[in-house]
């Protein structure tokens, strides 16, 4: 009986902690979106989420897909075996 009560209390405590964490995450996400919208308004542009994520993905793909960032600095080196 006491063990089941203790389990229920611990479960309720963990559930409340998880709920508080979810609320904090939601509030921080809303604040981040407000900051992005305000920054876009200051620049005189509309903030569109779809365009924002597409631009971020395009930037990430271009950096990862190119290999070296400085293509002018690439040189060919010959190697030989030393016997």
Short mmCIF file of C-alpha atoms in Angstrom, two decimals:
data_model
loop_
_atom_site.label_atom_id
_atom_site.label_comp_id
_atom_site.label_asym_id
_atom_site.label_seq_id
_atom_site.Cartn_x
_atom_site.Cartn_y
_atom_site.Cartn_z
CA UNK A 1 0.00 0.00 0.00
CA UNK A 2 2.70 2.50 1.01
CA UNK A 3 4.86 1.40 -1.92
CA UNK A 4 2.04 2.03 -4.42
CA UNK A 5 1.38 5.44 -2.87
CA UNK A 6 5.08 6.29 -3.10
CA UNK A 7 5.16 5.21 -6.77
CA UNK A 8 2.12 7.36 -7.53
CA UNK A 9 3.70 10.38 -5.82
CA UNK A 10 6.99 9.91 -7.71
CA UNK A 11 5.13 9.44 -11.01
CA UNK A 12 3.08 12.59 -10.38
CA UNK A 13 6.23 14.51 -9.49
CA UNK A 14 7.98 13.43 -12.71
CA UNK A 15 4.87 14.24 -14.74
CA UNK A 16 4.72 17.76 -13.25
CA UNK A 17 8.45 18.29 -13.89
CA UNK A 18 7.96 17.21 -17.51
CA UNK A 19 4.97 19.52 -17.85
CA UNK A 20 6.96 22.46 -16.48
CA UNK A 21 9.82 21.69 -18.89
CA UNK A 22 7.39 21.58 -21.83
CA UNK A 23 5.86 24.92 -20.80
CA UNK A 24 9.32 26.52 -20.51
CA UNK A 25 10.27 25.18 -23.97
CA UNK A 26 7.02 26.51 -25.46
CA UNK A 27 7.47 29.94 -23.91
CA UNK A 28 11.10 30.19 -25.06
CA UNK A 29 10.07 29.20 -28.60
CA UNK A 30 7.36 31.86 -28.62
CA UNK A 31 9.84 34.47 -27.39
CA UNK A 32 12.34 33.47 -30.10
CA UNK A 33 9.65 33.82 -32.76
CA UNK A 34 8.69 37.25 -31.41
CA UNK A 35 12.34 38.35 -31.62
CA UNK A 36 12.60 37.10 -35.22
CA UNK A 37 9.37 38.87 -36.20
CA UNK A 38 10.49 42.12 -34.55
CA UNK A 39 13.90 41.95 -36.26
CA UNK A 40 12.20 41.42 -39.62
CA UNK A 41 9.85 44.33 -38.94
CA UNK A 42 12.79 46.60 -38.13
CA UNK A 43 14.43 45.62 -41.43
CA UNK A 44 11.14 46.29 -43.21
CA UNK A 45 10.54 42.72 -44.35
CA UNK A 46 7.87 40.19 -43.50
CA UNK A 47 8.92 37.13 -41.54
CA UNK A 48 7.80 33.91 -43.16
CA UNK A 49 8.68 30.68 -41.40
CA UNK A 50 8.76 28.54 -44.54
CA UNK A 51 11.15 30.92 -46.31
CA UNK A 52 13.34 31.15 -43.19
CA UNK A 53 13.77 27.37 -42.94
CA UNK A 54 14.33 27.00 -46.69
CA UNK A 55 17.10 29.62 -46.55
CA UNK A 56 18.74 27.89 -43.58
CA UNK A 57 18.63 24.51 -45.32
CA UNK A 58 20.03 25.97 -48.54
CA UNK A 59 22.89 27.60 -46.63
CA UNK A 60 23.69 24.38 -44.79
CA UNK A 61 23.63 22.29 -47.98
CA UNK A 62 25.86 24.72 -49.85
CA UNK A 63 28.49 24.66 -47.11
CA UNK A 64 28.47 20.89 -46.72
CA UNK A 65 28.21 20.12 -50.44
CA UNK A 66 31.15 22.20 -51.64
CA UNK A 67 33.87 20.56 -49.63
CA UNK A 68 36.58 23.17 -49.26
CA UNK A 69 35.38 26.71 -48.65
CA UNK A 70 38.34 28.20 -50.56
CA UNK A 71 38.53 26.57 -53.97
CA UNK A 72 41.48 28.78 -55.02
CA UNK A 73 43.74 27.34 -52.32
CA UNK A 74 43.45 23.73 -53.52
CA UNK A 75 46.63 22.28 -54.98
CA UNK A 76 47.55 18.89 -56.35
CA UNK A 77 50.34 17.08 -54.54
CA UNK A 78 52.23 14.13 -55.98
CA UNK A 79 53.21 11.38 -53.56
CA UNK A 80 55.87 8.69 -54.01
CA UNK A 81 56.72 5.61 -52.09
CA UNK A 82 60.04 5.60 -50.25
CA UNK A 83 61.78 2.21 -50.25
#
